[in-house]
XYZ file of C-alpha atoms in Angstrom:
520
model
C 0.000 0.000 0.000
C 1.195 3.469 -0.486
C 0.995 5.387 2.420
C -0.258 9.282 1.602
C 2.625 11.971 3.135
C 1.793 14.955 4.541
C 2.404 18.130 1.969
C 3.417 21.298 3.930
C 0.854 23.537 6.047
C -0.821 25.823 3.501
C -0.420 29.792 4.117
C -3.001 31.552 5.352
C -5.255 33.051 2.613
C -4.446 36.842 3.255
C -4.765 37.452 -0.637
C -7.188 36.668 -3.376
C -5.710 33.877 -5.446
C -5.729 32.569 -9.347
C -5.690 29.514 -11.019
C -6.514 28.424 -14.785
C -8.318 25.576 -12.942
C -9.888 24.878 -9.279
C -10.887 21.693 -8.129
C -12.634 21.673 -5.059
C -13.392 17.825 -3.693
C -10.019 15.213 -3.445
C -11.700 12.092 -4.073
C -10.884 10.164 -7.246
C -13.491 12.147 -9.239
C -11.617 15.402 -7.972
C -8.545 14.079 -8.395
C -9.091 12.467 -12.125
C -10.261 16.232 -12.745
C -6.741 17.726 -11.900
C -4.643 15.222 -13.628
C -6.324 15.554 -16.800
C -6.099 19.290 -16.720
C -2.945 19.160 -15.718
C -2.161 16.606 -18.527
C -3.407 19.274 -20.994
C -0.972 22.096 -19.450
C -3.342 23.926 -17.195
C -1.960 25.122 -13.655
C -4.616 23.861 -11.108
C -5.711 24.593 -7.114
C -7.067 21.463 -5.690
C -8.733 22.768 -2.484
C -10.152 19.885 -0.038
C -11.673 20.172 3.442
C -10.346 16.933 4.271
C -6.884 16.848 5.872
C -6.766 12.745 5.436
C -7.523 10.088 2.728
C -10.074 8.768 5.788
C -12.347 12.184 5.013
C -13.283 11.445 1.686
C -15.889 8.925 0.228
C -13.177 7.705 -1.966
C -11.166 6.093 0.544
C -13.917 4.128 2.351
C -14.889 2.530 -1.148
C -14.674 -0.769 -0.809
C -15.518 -3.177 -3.816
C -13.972 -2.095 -6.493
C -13.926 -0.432 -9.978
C -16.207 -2.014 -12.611
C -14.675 -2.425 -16.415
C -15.410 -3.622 -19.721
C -14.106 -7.067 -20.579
C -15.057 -9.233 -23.585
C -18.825 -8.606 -23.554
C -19.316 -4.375 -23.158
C -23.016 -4.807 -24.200
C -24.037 -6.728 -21.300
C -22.237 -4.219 -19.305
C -24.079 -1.470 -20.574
C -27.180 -3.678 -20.021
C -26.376 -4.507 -16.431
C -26.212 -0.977 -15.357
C -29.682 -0.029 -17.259
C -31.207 -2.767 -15.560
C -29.602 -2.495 -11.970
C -31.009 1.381 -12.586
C -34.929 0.056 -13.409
C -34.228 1.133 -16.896
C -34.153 4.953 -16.302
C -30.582 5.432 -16.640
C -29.272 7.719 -20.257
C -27.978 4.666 -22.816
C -25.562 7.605 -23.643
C -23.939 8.297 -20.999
C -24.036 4.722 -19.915
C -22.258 3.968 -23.442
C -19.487 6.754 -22.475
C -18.867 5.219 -19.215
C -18.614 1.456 -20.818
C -16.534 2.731 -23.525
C -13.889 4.125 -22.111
C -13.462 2.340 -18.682
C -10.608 -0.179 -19.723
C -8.606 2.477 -21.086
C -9.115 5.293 -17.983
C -8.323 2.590 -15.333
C -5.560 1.136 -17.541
C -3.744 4.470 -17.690
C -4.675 6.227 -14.829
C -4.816 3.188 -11.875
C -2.670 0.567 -13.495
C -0.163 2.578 -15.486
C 0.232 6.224 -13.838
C -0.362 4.683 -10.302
C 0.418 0.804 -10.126
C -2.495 0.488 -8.186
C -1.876 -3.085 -6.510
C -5.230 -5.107 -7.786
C -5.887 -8.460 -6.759
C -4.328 -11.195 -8.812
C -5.056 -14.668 -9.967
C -2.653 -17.173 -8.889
C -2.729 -18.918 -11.683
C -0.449 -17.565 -13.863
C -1.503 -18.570 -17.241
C -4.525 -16.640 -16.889
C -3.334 -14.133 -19.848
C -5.169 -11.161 -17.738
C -4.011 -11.875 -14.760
C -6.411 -9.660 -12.836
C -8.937 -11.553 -9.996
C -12.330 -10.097 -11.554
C -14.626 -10.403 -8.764
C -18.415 -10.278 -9.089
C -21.106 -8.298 -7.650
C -25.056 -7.845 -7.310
C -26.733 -7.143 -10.383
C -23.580 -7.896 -12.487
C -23.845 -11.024 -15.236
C -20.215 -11.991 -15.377
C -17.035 -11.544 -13.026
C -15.823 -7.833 -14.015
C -14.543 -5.951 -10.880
C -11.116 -5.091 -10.477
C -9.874 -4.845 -6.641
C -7.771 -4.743 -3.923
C -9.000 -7.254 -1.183
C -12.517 -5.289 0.342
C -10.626 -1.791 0.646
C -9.924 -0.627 -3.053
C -10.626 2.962 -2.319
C -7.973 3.576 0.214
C -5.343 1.695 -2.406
C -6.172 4.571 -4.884
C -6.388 7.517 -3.301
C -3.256 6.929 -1.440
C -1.155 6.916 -4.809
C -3.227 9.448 -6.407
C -2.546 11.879 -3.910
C 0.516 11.474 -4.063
C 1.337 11.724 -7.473
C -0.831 14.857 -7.969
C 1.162 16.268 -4.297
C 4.354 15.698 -6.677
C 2.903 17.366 -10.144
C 4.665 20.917 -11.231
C 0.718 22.379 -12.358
C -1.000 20.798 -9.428
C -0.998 22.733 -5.559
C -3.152 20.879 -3.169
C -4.431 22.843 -0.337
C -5.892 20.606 2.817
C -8.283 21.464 5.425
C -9.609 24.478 3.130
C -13.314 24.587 2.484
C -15.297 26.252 -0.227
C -17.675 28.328 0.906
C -19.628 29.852 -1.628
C -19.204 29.836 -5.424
C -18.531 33.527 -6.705
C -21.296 33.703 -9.536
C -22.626 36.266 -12.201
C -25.268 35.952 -13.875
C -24.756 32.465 -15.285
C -21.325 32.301 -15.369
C -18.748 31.333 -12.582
C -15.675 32.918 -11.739
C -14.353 31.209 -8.859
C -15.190 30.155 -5.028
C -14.690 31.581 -2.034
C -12.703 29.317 0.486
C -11.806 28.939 3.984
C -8.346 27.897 5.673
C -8.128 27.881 9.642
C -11.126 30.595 10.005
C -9.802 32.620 6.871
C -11.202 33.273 4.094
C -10.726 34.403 0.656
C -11.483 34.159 -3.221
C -9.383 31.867 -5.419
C -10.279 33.404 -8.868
C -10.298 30.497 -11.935
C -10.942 30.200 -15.520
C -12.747 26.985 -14.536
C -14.258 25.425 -11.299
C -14.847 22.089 -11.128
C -16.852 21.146 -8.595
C -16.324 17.539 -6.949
C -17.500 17.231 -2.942
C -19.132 13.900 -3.268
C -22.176 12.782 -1.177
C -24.810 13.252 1.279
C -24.108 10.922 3.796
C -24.117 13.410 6.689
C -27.789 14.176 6.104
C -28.556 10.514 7.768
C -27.466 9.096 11.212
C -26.466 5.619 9.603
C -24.100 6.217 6.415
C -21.338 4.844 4.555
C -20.128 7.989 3.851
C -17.766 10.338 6.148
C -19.093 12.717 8.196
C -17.533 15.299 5.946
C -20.068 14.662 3.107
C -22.434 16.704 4.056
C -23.534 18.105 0.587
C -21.521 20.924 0.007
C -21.568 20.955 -3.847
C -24.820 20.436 -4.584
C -25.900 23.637 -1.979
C -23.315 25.813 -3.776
C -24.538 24.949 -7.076
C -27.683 25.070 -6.573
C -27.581 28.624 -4.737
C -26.116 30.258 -7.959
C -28.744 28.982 -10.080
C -27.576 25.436 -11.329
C -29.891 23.057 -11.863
C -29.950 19.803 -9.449
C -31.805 16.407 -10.637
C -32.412 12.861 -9.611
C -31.464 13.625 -6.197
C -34.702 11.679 -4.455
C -32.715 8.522 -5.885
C -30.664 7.911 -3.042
C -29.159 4.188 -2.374
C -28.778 2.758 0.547
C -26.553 -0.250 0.888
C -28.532 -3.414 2.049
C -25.347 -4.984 4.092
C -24.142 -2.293 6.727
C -22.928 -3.292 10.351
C -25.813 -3.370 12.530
C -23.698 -2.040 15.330
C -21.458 0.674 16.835
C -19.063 1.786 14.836
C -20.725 0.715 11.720
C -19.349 -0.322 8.348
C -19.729 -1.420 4.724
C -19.726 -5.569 4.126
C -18.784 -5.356 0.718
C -21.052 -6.287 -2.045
C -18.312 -8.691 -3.146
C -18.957 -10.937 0.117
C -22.224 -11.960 -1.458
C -20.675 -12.406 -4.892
C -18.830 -15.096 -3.684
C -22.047 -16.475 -2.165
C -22.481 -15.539 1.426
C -26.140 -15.903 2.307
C -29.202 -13.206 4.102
C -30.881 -14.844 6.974
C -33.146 -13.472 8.959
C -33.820 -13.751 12.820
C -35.351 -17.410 12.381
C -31.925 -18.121 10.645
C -34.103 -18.247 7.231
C -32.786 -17.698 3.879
C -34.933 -14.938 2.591
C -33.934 -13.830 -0.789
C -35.413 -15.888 -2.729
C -38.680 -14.926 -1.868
C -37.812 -11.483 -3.143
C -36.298 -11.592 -5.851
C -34.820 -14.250 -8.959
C -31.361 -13.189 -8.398
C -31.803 -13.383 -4.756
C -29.102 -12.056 -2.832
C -27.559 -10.734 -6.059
C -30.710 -8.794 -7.052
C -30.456 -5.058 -7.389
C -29.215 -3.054 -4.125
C -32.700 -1.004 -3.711
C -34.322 -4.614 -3.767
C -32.086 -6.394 -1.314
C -32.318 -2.921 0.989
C -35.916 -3.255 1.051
C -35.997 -6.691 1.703
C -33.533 -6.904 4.519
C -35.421 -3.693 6.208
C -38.979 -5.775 5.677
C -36.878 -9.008 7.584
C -35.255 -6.971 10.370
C -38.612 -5.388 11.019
C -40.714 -8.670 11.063
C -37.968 -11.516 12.804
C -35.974 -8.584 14.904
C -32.439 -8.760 12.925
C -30.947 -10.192 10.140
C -27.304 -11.641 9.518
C -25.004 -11.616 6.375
C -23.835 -16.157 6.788
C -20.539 -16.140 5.368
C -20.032 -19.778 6.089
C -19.887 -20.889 1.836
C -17.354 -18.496 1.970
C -13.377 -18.408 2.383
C -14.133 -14.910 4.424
C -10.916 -14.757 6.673
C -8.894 -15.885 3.206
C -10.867 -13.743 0.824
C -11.791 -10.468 3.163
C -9.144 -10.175 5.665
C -9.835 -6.627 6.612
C -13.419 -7.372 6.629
C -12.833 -9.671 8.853
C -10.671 -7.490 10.654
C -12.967 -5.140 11.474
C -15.277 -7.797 12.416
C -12.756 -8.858 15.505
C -11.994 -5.229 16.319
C -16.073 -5.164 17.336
C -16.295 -8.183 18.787
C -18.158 -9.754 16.756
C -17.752 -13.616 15.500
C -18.198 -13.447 11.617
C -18.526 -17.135 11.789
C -22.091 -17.217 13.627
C -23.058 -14.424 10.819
C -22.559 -10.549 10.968
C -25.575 -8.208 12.010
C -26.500 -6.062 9.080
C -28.540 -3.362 8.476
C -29.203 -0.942 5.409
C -28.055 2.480 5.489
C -27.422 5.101 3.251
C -25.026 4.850 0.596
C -25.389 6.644 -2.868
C -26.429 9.510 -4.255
C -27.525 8.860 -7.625
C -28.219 12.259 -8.956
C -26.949 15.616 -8.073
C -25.591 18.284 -10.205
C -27.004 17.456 -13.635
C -24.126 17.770 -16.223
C -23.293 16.931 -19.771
C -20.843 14.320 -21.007
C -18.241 16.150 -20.313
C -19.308 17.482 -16.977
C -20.083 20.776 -17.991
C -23.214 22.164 -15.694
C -25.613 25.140 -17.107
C -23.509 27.453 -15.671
C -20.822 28.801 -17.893
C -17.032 27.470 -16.598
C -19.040 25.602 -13.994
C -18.371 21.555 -14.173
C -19.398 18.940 -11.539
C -18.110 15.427 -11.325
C -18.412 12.067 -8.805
C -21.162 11.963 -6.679
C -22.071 15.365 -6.843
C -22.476 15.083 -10.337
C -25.851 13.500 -12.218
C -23.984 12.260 -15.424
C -27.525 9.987 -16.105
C -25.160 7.029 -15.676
C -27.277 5.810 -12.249
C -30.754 6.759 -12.937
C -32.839 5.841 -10.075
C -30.666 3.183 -9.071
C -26.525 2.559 -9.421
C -25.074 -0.416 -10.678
C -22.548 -1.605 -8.288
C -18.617 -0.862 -8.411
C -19.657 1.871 -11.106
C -19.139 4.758 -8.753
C -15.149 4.826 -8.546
C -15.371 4.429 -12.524
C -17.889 7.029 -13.046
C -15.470 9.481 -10.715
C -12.249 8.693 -12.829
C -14.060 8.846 -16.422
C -15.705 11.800 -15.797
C -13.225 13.624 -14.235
C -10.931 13.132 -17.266
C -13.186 14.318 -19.607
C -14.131 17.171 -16.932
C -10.520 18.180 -16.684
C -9.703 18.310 -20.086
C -12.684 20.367 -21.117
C -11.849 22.632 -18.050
C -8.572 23.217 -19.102
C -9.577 24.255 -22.518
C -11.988 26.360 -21.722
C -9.763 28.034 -18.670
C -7.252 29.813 -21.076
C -9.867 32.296 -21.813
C -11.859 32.266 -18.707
C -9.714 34.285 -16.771
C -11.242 38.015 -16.213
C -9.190 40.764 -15.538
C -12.253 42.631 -14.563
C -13.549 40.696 -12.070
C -16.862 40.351 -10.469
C -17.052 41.119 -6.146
C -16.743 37.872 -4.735
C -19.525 37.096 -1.768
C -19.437 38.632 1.763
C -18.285 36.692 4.220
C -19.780 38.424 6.928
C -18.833 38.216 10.625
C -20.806 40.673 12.439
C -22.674 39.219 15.041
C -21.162 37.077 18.166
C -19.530 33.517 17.742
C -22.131 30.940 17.172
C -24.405 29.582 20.140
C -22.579 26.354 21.798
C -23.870 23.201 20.040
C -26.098 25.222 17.795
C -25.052 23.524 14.673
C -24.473 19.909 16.262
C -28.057 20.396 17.915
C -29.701 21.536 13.526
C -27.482 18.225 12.409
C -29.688 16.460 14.701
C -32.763 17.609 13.759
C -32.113 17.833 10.280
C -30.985 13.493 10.112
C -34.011 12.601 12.494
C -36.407 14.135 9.981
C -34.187 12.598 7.004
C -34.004 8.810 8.601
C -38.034 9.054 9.691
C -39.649 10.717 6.404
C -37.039 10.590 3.569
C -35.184 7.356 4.178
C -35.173 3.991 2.564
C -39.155 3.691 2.903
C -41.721 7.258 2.188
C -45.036 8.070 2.012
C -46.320 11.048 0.207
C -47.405 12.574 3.760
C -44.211 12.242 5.523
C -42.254 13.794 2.663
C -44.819 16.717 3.148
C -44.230 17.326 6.895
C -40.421 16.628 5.900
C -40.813 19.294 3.406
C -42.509 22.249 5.964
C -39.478 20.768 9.362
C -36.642 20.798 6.561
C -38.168 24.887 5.269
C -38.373 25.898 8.665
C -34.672 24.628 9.594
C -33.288 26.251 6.630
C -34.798 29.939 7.749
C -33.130 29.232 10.982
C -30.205 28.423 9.413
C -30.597 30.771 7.036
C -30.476 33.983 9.517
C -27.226 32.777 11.101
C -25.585 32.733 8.033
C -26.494 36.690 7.037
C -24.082 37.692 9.813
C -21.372 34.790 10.658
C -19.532 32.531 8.476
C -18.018 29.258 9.668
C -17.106 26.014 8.509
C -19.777 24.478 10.742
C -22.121 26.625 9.814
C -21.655 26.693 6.080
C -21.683 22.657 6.187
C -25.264 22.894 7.807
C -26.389 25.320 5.714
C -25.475 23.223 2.518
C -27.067 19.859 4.464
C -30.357 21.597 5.006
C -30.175 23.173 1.294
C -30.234 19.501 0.157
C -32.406 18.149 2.524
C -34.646 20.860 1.313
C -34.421 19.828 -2.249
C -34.239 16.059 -2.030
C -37.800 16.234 0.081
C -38.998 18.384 -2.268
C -38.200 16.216 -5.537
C -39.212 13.206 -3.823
C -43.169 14.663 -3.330
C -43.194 14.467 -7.596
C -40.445 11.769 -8.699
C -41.253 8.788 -10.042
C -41.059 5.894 -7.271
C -39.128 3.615 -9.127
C -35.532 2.351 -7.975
C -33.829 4.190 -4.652
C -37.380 5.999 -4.256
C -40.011 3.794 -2.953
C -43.538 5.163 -1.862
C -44.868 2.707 0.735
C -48.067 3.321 -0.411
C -46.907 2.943 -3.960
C -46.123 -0.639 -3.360
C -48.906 -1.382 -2.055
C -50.916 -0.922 -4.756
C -48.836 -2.550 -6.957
C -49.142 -5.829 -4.295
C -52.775 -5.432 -4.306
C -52.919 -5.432 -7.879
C -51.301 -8.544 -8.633
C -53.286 -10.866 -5.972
């Protein structure tokens, strides 16, 4: 593994700064974005709030990244189905297309990312193609059950070492600075500073949601950021009721992901009577699409009081060891089954963007999770996300570097206040909204809605924002920004839910139960 160094403290924003190119977001998405541009000449500021790998989505990513073998077609197919057939064939053709050759150059080439290998060596690939749910055929590059960590590491790195690439840790972006429909820039943040980084292109790459819920695989620094800054300048923001959550989390403290891949090599549901249940649900059983097998397992837990991820047909200690490292570090014996729960996952749309990441705001791209590229539709495909990041941000980079050499004003527009007029913050006061904010997210917009919890979720989630919204007239802080993004797409993701079509991620309980009605 290649362990990320530390670069050197960043100095303290005191002046406005300029870039042909700012990323903002250092997950592989982000970080895809400033390689390509910097690839294509372009100098570029790669701002992060994160000051480790552990802080981004990226790293905690653990199955692996999806490519095209023999068959693309049934690739292609596999991620319109997994997606209930509302996925773009077009941008789920781009993504196909060009997946061998991004991961070959960027993670096998540039990076020597270490994938798994077969040990037999006469297998002319050489690569251990795993499989997972909703996949026909064995297609997943990876390193054991922590492939994101094994990428970011070296990416970081190699973009820490690039002569057009400054990385700046532990700075946030604050606000974009807009006009009109064009963007000039963002405003950031570095140890209670703040300042505007000027750029012929922003790119904007913060990942997820996860912070909106109290049971996520994401970081607790995903907390929407993107999305809210996006949105606020006028860009439009789709598909974001569609939000996954993954079927097989630790039902525990100190919860994690059980990788997909556990039940591609065959580990079994059961539920509290020690019943196999999958079946029941679904043809593919335990490999049936994620929003399926969420559903299902939530239905179980609810009726026999738990359920339990068997790995017993499985080689778990051999094939999983950190899984089943973190399995010991809780205490818990993965050979009597491991307590799993669903929790939230994915974000399948976002920012909605072009093919090349470009948003409807001029010089404004968006990429990763943040991004709605039309490759998930209402439901993603799994292993796609780390390959949707790394496409996309090459094409996102290259088009931002182009378009950077004449986006540079000399006569700028004012960049946002930052104002800091009235006292420090009440103690707890944004802690205290977080909690408010995920108990109305877990009860009304979770994995299961009905049309009149979305609507109270709508008028709690209205009312928070106002509150939030009069703090942030006259103080600006991290904290604060980061809930006033969360309830900005709390807000929205309530609000699209009350008129999307339940299909995929977004089930309407009510919904279903017509449809079971129907067919009896």
């Amino acid at each position: 593994m290649h362990e990320r160094h530390t670069p050197s403290e960043p100095d303290v924003l005191d002046a406005p700064t300029e870039t042909d190119v700012l990323v903002v977001g250092s997950g592989i998405a982000g970080c895809a974005t400033a390689l390509a541009a910097a690839r294509e000449g372009a100098d570029v500021l790669l701002v992060t709030k994160a000051t480790r790998p552990e802080e981004t989505t990226t790293h905690w990513a653990q199955g692996g990244v999806a490519i095209a073998r023999s068959d693309p077609e049934s690739f292609e197919q596999d991620v319109l189905a997994a997606s209930a057939a509302t996925a773009d064939p077009e941008a789920v053709a781009v993504l196909v297309d060009e997946s061998r050759e991004a991961v070959e150059d960027v993670l096998v080439e540039t990076l020597e990312v270490p994938f798994d290998r077969v040990a037999d060596e006469s297998d002319s690939a050489g690569f251990d193609f795993a499989r997972e749910a909703a996949h026909s055929e064995e297609r997943i590059l990876h390193v054991d059950a922590s492939t994101g960590k094994h990428v970011l590491g070296p990416f970081l790195n190699h973009l820490d070492a690039h002569e057009r690439v400054t990385l700046r840790e532990d700075t946030a972006a604050l606000d974009l600075i807009a006009d009109e429909d064009r963007v000039h820039g963002a405003v950031v943040e570095t140890d209670g500073e703040t300042a505007p980084v000027f750029a012929g292109a922003t790119v904007l790459a913060t990942g997820g949601i996860g912070a909106l819920y109290e049971r996520s695989t994401n970081p607790a620094t995903a907390t929407g950021d993107g999305i809210a800054m996006a949105a606020l300048a006028g860009a439009d923001v789709e598909d974001v009721a569609y939000i996954q959550f993954h079927p097989t989390a630790y039902a525990g403290e100190d919860p994690f992901l059980v990788s997909e891949a556990v039940r591609g090599e065959g580990a079994l549901l059961r539920n509290g009577d020690g019943e196999r249940f999958m079946p029941d649900y679904h043809e593919d059983a335990e490999l049936a699409p994620r929003d399926v097998v969420a559903r299902a397992v939530a239905d179980e837990r609810e009726r026999t009081g738990e359920v339990a991820l068997d790995v017993g047909p499985v080689e778990f200690a051999g094939e999983f060891p950190d899984l089943a490292a973190k399995c010991e570090a809780r205490g818990v014996d993965w050979r009597e089954g491991i307590p799993v729960e669903p929790s939230e996952h994915f974000l399948c749309g976002g920012i909605a963007v072009d093919d090349r990441g470009r948003t409807d705001l001029d010089r404004l791209f968006a990429v990763g999770e943040c991004a709605r590229t039309g490759v998930h539709g209402a439901n993603r495909l799994a292993s796609t996300s780390l390959l949707e990041g790394l496409v996309w941000g090459l094409r996102a980079g290259e088009s931002a570097a182009d378009e950077s050499a004449t986006g540079l004003d000399h006569d700028r527009v004012d960049a946002p206040d930052c104002r800091d007029s009235d006292p420090n913050l009440p103690e707890g006061f944004a802690r205290g909204k977080f909690v408010r904010l995920r108990r109305v997210m877990d009860d009304r917009v979770g994995l299961r809605r009905t049309p009149e919890g979305l609507e109270r979720a709508t008028a709690v989630l209205r009312r928070l924002k106002g509150e939030v919204d009069a703090y942030t007239r006259t103080r600006t802080s991290r904290s604060l920004y980061e809930l006033r993004n969360a309830s900005v797409v709390a807000l929205l993701v309530a609000r699209e839910a009350m008129a999307a079509e339940p299909v995929g991620c977004h089930a309407l309980a009510d919904a279903e139960e017509v449809t079971a009605n129907a067919s009896d």
